[in-house]
mmCIF file of C-alpha atoms and ligand atoms in Angstrom:
data_model
loop_
_atom_site.group_PDB
_atom_site.id
_atom_site.type_symbol
_atom_site.label_atom_id
_atom_site.label_comp_id
_atom_site.label_asym_id
_atom_site.label_seq_id
_atom_site.Cartn_x
_atom_site.Cartn_y
_atom_site.Cartn_z
ATOM 1 C CA UNK T 9 82.896 28.022 30.433
ATOM 2 C CA UNK T 10 81.524 27.479 26.987
ATOM 3 C CA UNK T 11 80.846 23.738 26.653
ATOM 4 C CA UNK T 12 79.253 20.955 28.698
ATOM 5 C CA UNK T 13 79.662 17.203 29.139
ATOM 6 C CA UNK T 14 76.569 15.579 30.647
ATOM 7 C CA UNK T 15 76.491 12.297 32.518
ATOM 8 C CA UNK T 16 73.260 10.467 31.692
ATOM 9 C CA UNK T 17 72.152 8.056 34.429
ATOM 10 C CA UNK T 18 71.208 9.991 37.566
ATOM 11 C CA UNK T 19 71.467 13.358 35.782
ATOM 12 C CA UNK T 20 69.211 13.244 32.709
ATOM 13 C CA UNK T 21 67.214 10.153 33.684
ATOM 14 C CA UNK T 22 66.567 7.831 36.597
ATOM 15 C CA UNK T 23 65.898 4.343 35.317
ATOM 16 C CA UNK T 24 63.505 4.819 32.403
ATOM 17 C CA UNK T 25 62.165 8.202 33.505
ATOM 18 C CA UNK T 26 63.550 11.621 32.641
ATOM 19 C CA UNK T 27 64.537 13.799 35.616
ATOM 20 C CA UNK T 28 61.805 16.484 35.863
ATOM 21 C CA UNK T 29 62.894 19.520 33.878
ATOM 22 C CA UNK T 30 65.633 17.689 31.959
ATOM 23 C CA UNK T 31 63.897 18.148 28.601
ATOM 24 C CA UNK T 32 63.554 21.900 29.129
ATOM 25 C CA UNK T 33 67.139 22.288 30.374
ATOM 26 C CA UNK T 34 68.536 20.432 27.353
ATOM 27 C CA UNK T 35 66.353 22.450 24.990
ATOM 28 C CA UNK T 36 67.827 25.583 26.584
ATOM 29 C CA UNK T 37 71.372 24.237 26.026
ATOM 30 C CA UNK T 38 70.522 23.573 22.392
ATOM 31 C CA UNK T 39 68.889 26.994 21.865
ATOM 32 C CA UNK T 40 71.859 28.762 23.472
ATOM 33 C CA UNK T 41 74.190 26.992 21.029
ATOM 34 C CA UNK T 42 76.312 25.603 23.880
ATOM 35 C CA UNK T 43 78.530 22.805 22.498
ATOM 36 C CA UNK T 44 77.838 19.624 24.451
ATOM 37 C CA UNK T 45 78.146 15.843 24.547
ATOM 38 C CA UNK T 46 76.628 13.101 26.676
ATOM 39 C CA UNK T 47 79.239 10.860 28.308
ATOM 40 C CA UNK T 48 78.362 7.506 29.854
ATOM 41 C CA UNK T 49 80.312 4.454 30.999
ATOM 42 C CA UNK T 50 77.633 2.194 29.526
ATOM 43 C CA UNK T 51 79.171 -0.530 27.406
ATOM 44 C CA UNK T 52 76.212 -2.909 27.457
ATOM 45 C CA UNK T 53 74.410 -1.127 24.642
ATOM 46 C CA UNK T 54 75.471 0.868 21.572
ATOM 47 C CA UNK T 55 75.000 4.640 21.336
ATOM 48 C CA UNK T 56 72.027 4.223 18.993
ATOM 49 C CA UNK T 57 70.109 2.423 21.762
ATOM 50 C CA UNK T 58 71.102 5.091 24.297
ATOM 51 C CA UNK T 59 69.794 7.685 21.825
ATOM 52 C CA UNK T 60 66.545 5.765 21.392
ATOM 53 C CA UNK T 61 66.075 5.717 25.156
ATOM 54 C CA UNK T 62 66.513 9.504 25.349
ATOM 55 C CA UNK T 63 64.177 10.151 22.421
ATOM 56 C CA UNK T 64 61.522 7.928 24.039
ATOM 57 C CA UNK T 65 61.647 10.350 26.987
ATOM 58 C CA UNK T 66 61.029 13.334 24.739
ATOM 59 C CA UNK T 67 64.679 14.417 24.590
ATOM 60 C CA UNK T 68 65.690 15.210 21.022
ATOM 61 C CA UNK T 69 69.310 14.105 20.676
ATOM 62 C CA UNK T 70 71.539 13.098 17.789
ATOM 63 C CA UNK T 71 73.399 9.818 18.300
ATOM 64 C CA UNK T 72 76.701 11.485 17.401
ATOM 65 C CA UNK T 73 76.458 13.519 20.615
ATOM 66 C CA UNK T 74 76.508 10.375 22.787
ATOM 67 C CA UNK T 75 79.964 9.213 23.848
ATOM 68 C CA UNK T 76 80.304 5.696 25.262
ATOM 69 C CA UNK T 77 83.648 4.021 26.097
ATOM 70 C CA UNK T 78 83.752 2.175 22.734
ATOM 71 C CA UNK T 79 83.020 5.407 20.815
ATOM 72 C CA UNK T 80 85.715 7.303 22.724
ATOM 73 C CA UNK T 81 88.116 4.359 22.382
ATOM 74 C CA UNK T 82 87.679 4.486 18.582
ATOM 75 C CA UNK T 83 88.607 8.179 18.610
ATOM 76 C CA UNK T 84 91.650 7.483 20.817
ATOM 77 C CA UNK T 85 92.772 4.537 18.660
ATOM 78 C CA UNK T 86 92.451 6.582 15.449
ATOM 79 C CA UNK T 87 94.652 9.284 16.962
ATOM 80 C CA UNK T 88 97.273 6.625 17.766
ATOM 81 C CA UNK T 89 97.162 5.384 14.170
ATOM 82 C CA UNK T 90 95.979 1.937 15.276
ATOM 83 C CA UNK T 91 94.529 -0.237 12.531
ATOM 84 C CA UNK T 92 94.225 -3.859 13.629
ATOM 85 C CA UNK T 93 92.512 -4.627 16.924
ATOM 86 C CA UNK T 94 92.150 -7.717 19.080
ATOM 87 C CA UNK T 95 88.703 -7.293 20.623
ATOM 88 C CA UNK T 96 87.845 -8.950 23.931
ATOM 89 C CA UNK T 97 84.335 -7.535 24.303
ATOM 90 C CA UNK T 98 80.700 -8.559 24.149
ATOM 91 C CA UNK T 99 79.512 -9.244 20.566
ATOM 92 C CA UNK T 100 77.294 -6.110 20.529
ATOM 93 C CA UNK T 101 80.317 -3.958 21.384
ATOM 94 C CA UNK T 102 82.410 -5.358 18.505
ATOM 95 C CA UNK T 103 80.181 -3.569 15.995
ATOM 96 C CA UNK T 104 81.250 -0.197 17.430
ATOM 97 C CA UNK T 105 84.798 -0.905 16.156
ATOM 98 C CA UNK T 106 83.696 -1.576 12.575
ATOM 99 C CA UNK T 107 86.085 1.092 11.256
ATOM 100 C CA UNK T 108 89.106 -1.033 12.247
ATOM 101 C CA UNK T 109 90.455 -4.396 11.152
ATOM 102 C CA UNK T 110 89.509 -7.079 13.678
ATOM 103 C CA UNK T 111 92.326 -9.591 14.151
ATOM 104 C CA UNK T 112 91.255 -13.193 13.385
ATOM 105 C CA UNK T 113 90.274 -15.110 16.532
ATOM 106 C CA UNK T 114 93.201 -17.541 16.274
ATOM 107 C CA UNK T 115 95.925 -14.916 15.781
ATOM 108 C CA UNK T 116 98.295 -14.280 18.693
ATOM 109 C CA UNK T 117 100.420 -11.445 17.316
ATOM 110 C CA UNK T 118 100.086 -8.414 15.077
ATOM 111 C CA UNK T 119 97.536 -6.359 17.038
ATOM 112 C CA UNK T 120 98.008 -2.599 17.257
ATOM 113 C CA UNK T 121 95.759 -2.648 20.325
ATOM 114 C CA UNK T 122 94.213 -5.206 22.640
ATOM 115 C CA UNK T 123 90.778 -3.901 23.657
ATOM 116 C CA UNK T 124 89.217 -5.270 26.847
ATOM 117 C CA UNK T 125 85.549 -4.930 27.761
ATOM 118 C CA UNK T 126 82.992 -6.884 29.733
ATOM 119 C CA UNK T 127 83.065 -10.272 28.025
ATOM 120 C CA UNK T 128 81.169 -12.068 30.806
ATOM 121 C CA UNK T 129 81.272 -15.851 30.617
ATOM 122 C CA UNK T 130 83.301 -15.782 27.412
ATOM 123 C CA UNK T 131 86.407 -15.185 29.551
ATOM 124 C CA UNK T 132 88.325 -18.415 30.067
ATOM 125 C CA UNK T 133 91.990 -19.428 30.235
ATOM 126 C CA UNK T 134 92.268 -19.588 26.463
ATOM 127 C CA UNK T 135 90.925 -16.046 25.972
ATOM 128 C CA UNK T 136 93.017 -14.564 28.791
ATOM 129 C CA UNK T 137 96.160 -16.305 27.607
ATOM 130 C CA UNK T 138 95.586 -15.186 24.022
ATOM 131 C CA UNK T 139 95.253 -11.579 25.205
ATOM 132 C CA UNK T 140 98.475 -12.070 27.189
ATOM 133 C CA UNK T 141 100.376 -13.471 24.186
ATOM 134 C CA UNK T 142 99.143 -10.607 21.999
ATOM 135 C CA UNK T 143 100.408 -8.103 24.591
ATOM 136 C CA UNK T 144 103.808 -9.805 24.796
ATOM 137 C CA UNK T 145 104.335 -9.821 21.010
ATOM 138 C CA UNK T 146 106.714 -7.222 19.530
ATOM 139 C CA UNK T 147 106.018 -4.438 18.866
ATOM 140 C CA UNK T 148 103.852 -4.258 21.982
ATOM 141 C CA UNK T 149 100.268 -3.224 21.278
ATOM 142 C CA UNK T 150 98.296 -0.690 23.332
ATOM 143 C CA UNK T 151 96.286 -2.187 26.175
ATOM 144 C CA UNK T 152 92.904 -0.410 26.042
ATOM 145 C CA UNK T 153 90.310 -0.891 28.793
ATOM 146 C CA UNK T 154 86.681 0.115 28.244
ATOM 147 C CA UNK T 155 86.342 0.942 31.938
ATOM 148 C CA UNK T 156 87.746 -0.425 35.181
ATOM 149 C CA UNK T 157 84.529 -1.481 36.903
ATOM 150 C CA UNK T 158 85.367 -4.347 39.246
ATOM 151 C CA UNK T 159 82.020 -6.108 39.455
ATOM 152 C CA UNK T 160 78.303 -5.639 39.034
ATOM 153 C CA UNK T 161 75.171 -7.172 40.474
ATOM 154 C CA UNK T 162 73.397 -9.520 38.082
ATOM 155 C CA UNK T 163 70.163 -11.350 38.790
ATOM 156 C CA UNK T 164 72.052 -14.415 40.028
ATOM 157 C CA UNK T 165 74.504 -12.437 42.201
ATOM 158 C CA UNK T 166 77.744 -10.497 41.815
ATOM 159 C CA UNK T 167 79.666 -10.924 38.570
ATOM 160 C CA UNK T 168 83.157 -9.876 37.551
ATOM 161 C CA UNK T 169 83.247 -6.883 35.190
ATOM 162 C CA UNK T 170 86.205 -5.623 33.125
ATOM 163 C CA UNK T 171 88.577 -4.329 35.825
ATOM 164 C CA UNK T 172 89.856 -7.637 37.247
ATOM 165 C CA UNK T 173 90.773 -8.946 33.778
ATOM 166 C CA UNK T 174 92.597 -5.710 32.923
ATOM 167 C CA UNK T 175 94.467 -5.977 36.243
ATOM 168 C CA UNK T 176 95.436 -9.604 35.574
ATOM 169 C CA UNK T 177 96.767 -8.814 32.098
ATOM 170 C CA UNK T 178 98.589 -5.735 33.365
ATOM 171 C CA UNK T 179 100.205 -7.851 36.086
ATOM 172 C CA UNK T 180 101.250 -10.572 33.643
ATOM 173 C CA UNK T 181 102.454 -8.415 30.734
ATOM 174 C CA UNK T 182 103.679 -5.249 32.448
ATOM 175 C CA UNK T 183 101.598 -3.210 29.982
ATOM 176 C CA UNK T 184 100.055 0.021 31.263
ATOM 177 C CA UNK T 185 96.357 0.107 30.435
ATOM 178 C CA UNK T 186 94.786 3.166 28.837
ATOM 179 C CA UNK T 187 91.342 3.408 30.411
ATOM 180 C CA UNK T 188 88.671 4.940 28.159
ATOM 181 C CA UNK T 189 85.858 5.365 30.659
ATOM 182 C CA UNK T 190 85.145 7.873 33.416
ATOM 183 C CA UNK T 191 86.980 8.869 35.622
ATOM 184 C CA UNK T 192 90.176 8.220 33.617
ATOM 185 C CA UNK T 193 91.825 11.293 32.063
ATOM 186 C CA UNK T 194 92.266 9.758 28.563
ATOM 187 C CA UNK T 195 88.474 9.376 28.387
ATOM 188 C CA UNK T 196 87.926 13.078 29.100
ATOM 189 C CA UNK T 197 90.781 14.080 26.760
ATOM 190 C CA UNK T 198 89.354 12.096 23.845
ATOM 191 C CA UNK T 199 85.837 13.391 24.592
ATOM 192 C CA UNK T 200 87.141 16.976 24.487
ATOM 193 C CA UNK T 201 88.924 16.281 21.199
ATOM 194 C CA UNK T 202 85.546 15.225 19.775
ATOM 195 C CA UNK T 203 83.885 18.279 21.302
ATOM 196 C CA UNK T 204 86.648 20.611 20.107
ATOM 197 C CA UNK T 205 87.077 22.497 23.378
ATOM 198 C CA UNK T 206 89.822 22.846 25.982
ATOM 199 C CA UNK T 207 89.493 21.371 29.493
ATOM 200 C CA UNK T 208 89.379 24.770 31.232
ATOM 201 C CA UNK T 209 86.390 25.939 29.210
ATOM 202 C CA UNK T 210 84.406 22.714 29.633
ATOM 203 C CA UNK T 211 82.029 21.749 32.453
ATOM 204 C CA UNK T 212 81.239 18.150 33.400
ATOM 205 C CA UNK T 213 77.874 17.655 35.134
ATOM 206 C CA UNK T 214 77.337 14.389 36.999
ATOM 207 C CA UNK T 215 75.787 12.667 39.998
ATOM 208 C CA UNK T 216 78.944 10.691 40.871
ATOM 209 C CA UNK T 217 81.390 12.765 42.918
ATOM 210 C CA UNK T 218 84.345 10.518 42.060
ATOM 211 C CA UNK T 219 83.573 9.222 38.595
ATOM 212 C CA UNK T 220 82.176 12.447 37.172
ATOM 213 C CA UNK T 221 83.265 15.444 39.230
ATOM 214 C CA UNK T 222 86.683 14.510 40.625
ATOM 215 C CA UNK T 223 87.604 12.676 37.426
ATOM 216 C CA UNK T 224 86.783 15.734 35.337
ATOM 217 C CA UNK T 225 88.575 18.107 37.719
ATOM 218 C CA UNK T 226 91.710 15.905 37.629
ATOM 219 C CA UNK T 227 91.677 16.208 33.823
ATOM 220 C CA UNK T 228 91.490 20.025 34.100
ATOM 221 C CA UNK T 229 87.751 20.442 33.499
ATOM 222 C CA UNK T 230 85.242 22.105 35.792
ATOM 223 C CA UNK T 231 82.937 19.676 37.576
ATOM 224 C CA UNK T 232 79.396 20.263 38.841
ATOM 225 C CA UNK T 233 77.414 17.838 40.986
ATOM 226 C CA UNK T 234 73.652 17.362 40.833
ATOM 227 C CA UNK T 235 71.687 16.335 43.926
ATOM 228 C CA UNK T 236 69.872 13.591 42.005
ATOM 229 C CA UNK T 237 70.740 9.983 41.129
ATOM 230 C CA UNK T 238 73.433 8.504 43.354
ATOM 231 C CA UNK T 239 74.137 11.830 45.121
ATOM 232 C CA UNK T 240 74.446 11.653 48.921
ATOM 233 C CA UNK T 241 75.153 14.647 51.216
ATOM 234 C CA UNK T 242 78.430 12.957 52.352
ATOM 235 C CA UNK T 243 79.727 13.392 48.790
ATOM 236 C CA UNK T 244 80.444 17.033 49.584
ATOM 237 C CA UNK T 245 82.910 15.957 52.282
ATOM 238 C CA UNK T 246 84.914 13.620 50.014
ATOM 239 C CA UNK T 247 87.996 15.591 48.992
ATOM 240 C CA UNK T 248 87.827 18.363 46.396
ATOM 241 C CA UNK T 249 84.608 20.377 46.226
ATOM 242 C CA UNK T 250 82.632 20.544 42.994
ATOM 243 C CA UNK T 251 82.765 23.832 41.065
ATOM 244 C CA UNK T 252 79.005 23.913 41.426
ATOM 245 C CA UNK T 253 76.180 22.005 43.113
ATOM 246 C CA UNK T 254 72.749 21.960 41.437
ATOM 247 C CA UNK T 255 69.519 20.661 42.955
ATOM 248 C CA UNK T 256 68.939 18.962 39.628
ATOM 249 C CA UNK T 257 69.652 19.424 35.937
ATOM 250 C CA UNK T 258 66.520 21.601 35.805
ATOM 251 C CA UNK T 259 68.519 24.345 37.560
ATOM 252 C CA UNK T 260 71.207 24.452 34.887
ATOM 253 C CA UNK T 261 70.005 27.524 32.930
ATOM 254 C CA UNK T 262 69.708 29.645 36.070
ATOM 255 C CA UNK T 263 73.047 28.398 37.476
ATOM 256 C CA UNK T 264 74.901 28.825 34.161
ATOM 257 C CA UNK T 265 73.696 32.387 33.690
ATOM 258 C CA UNK T 266 74.554 33.331 37.301
ATOM 259 C CA UNK T 267 78.024 31.764 36.995
ATOM 260 C CA UNK T 268 78.809 33.318 33.631
ATOM 261 C CA UNK T 269 77.647 36.718 34.785
ATOM 262 C CA UNK T 270 79.611 36.642 38.045
HETATM 263 MG MG1 MG L 10 75.558 8.930 36.738
#
């Protein structure tokens, strides 16, 4: 192993508090010159805000090291040669795609990709049907999903997230979505392209056995689980075992050196 992808929530911080020892562990990673990126499924805020949150906790990080679904989607879309995008995302997310041409709101053909995110209450028949018409136009655009989360808990109760809208448009159009969020392989592949390493030499560290560890392993990476965040002991009985289990991110230096030496 020579590079690391870090999940953020549950690994580096819990809520607004850094996991004890996270600052020291990340300083060690930096001092060792280990190539790394932070990968999160967060689409509700841009990478600059994620960076600000880390810096407020005393973790020195450059924004370019933080990979969110929109950031990874941009990399993927560039590699496909996509230029004009139809964006079905929250307004704050649209800014992340500034390097592309955004299709005018009334246009129903001519997109190189239809990008779906959490648009909340802005989803209605008109928006869904426009996305459908764009997908049916020739030549067919890519269908890009910024995650497949089915729902989330808001203050007023459960709310639909991105997944159900992607599923509806897949059903209607027959298009196969490319999912650019964990645990989908294209997300890890694009993240590795930005990191410049191969899957076999890259370790993913997360607190989610499915989203982080199994997702990474399915894409050919190594996956290590931390016993913080959403970790539960049952996780170690759910299919494939992690390549490593750490009490917390604070144990990384010790674990890395033992693994590399052995
Ligand atoms: Mg997590």
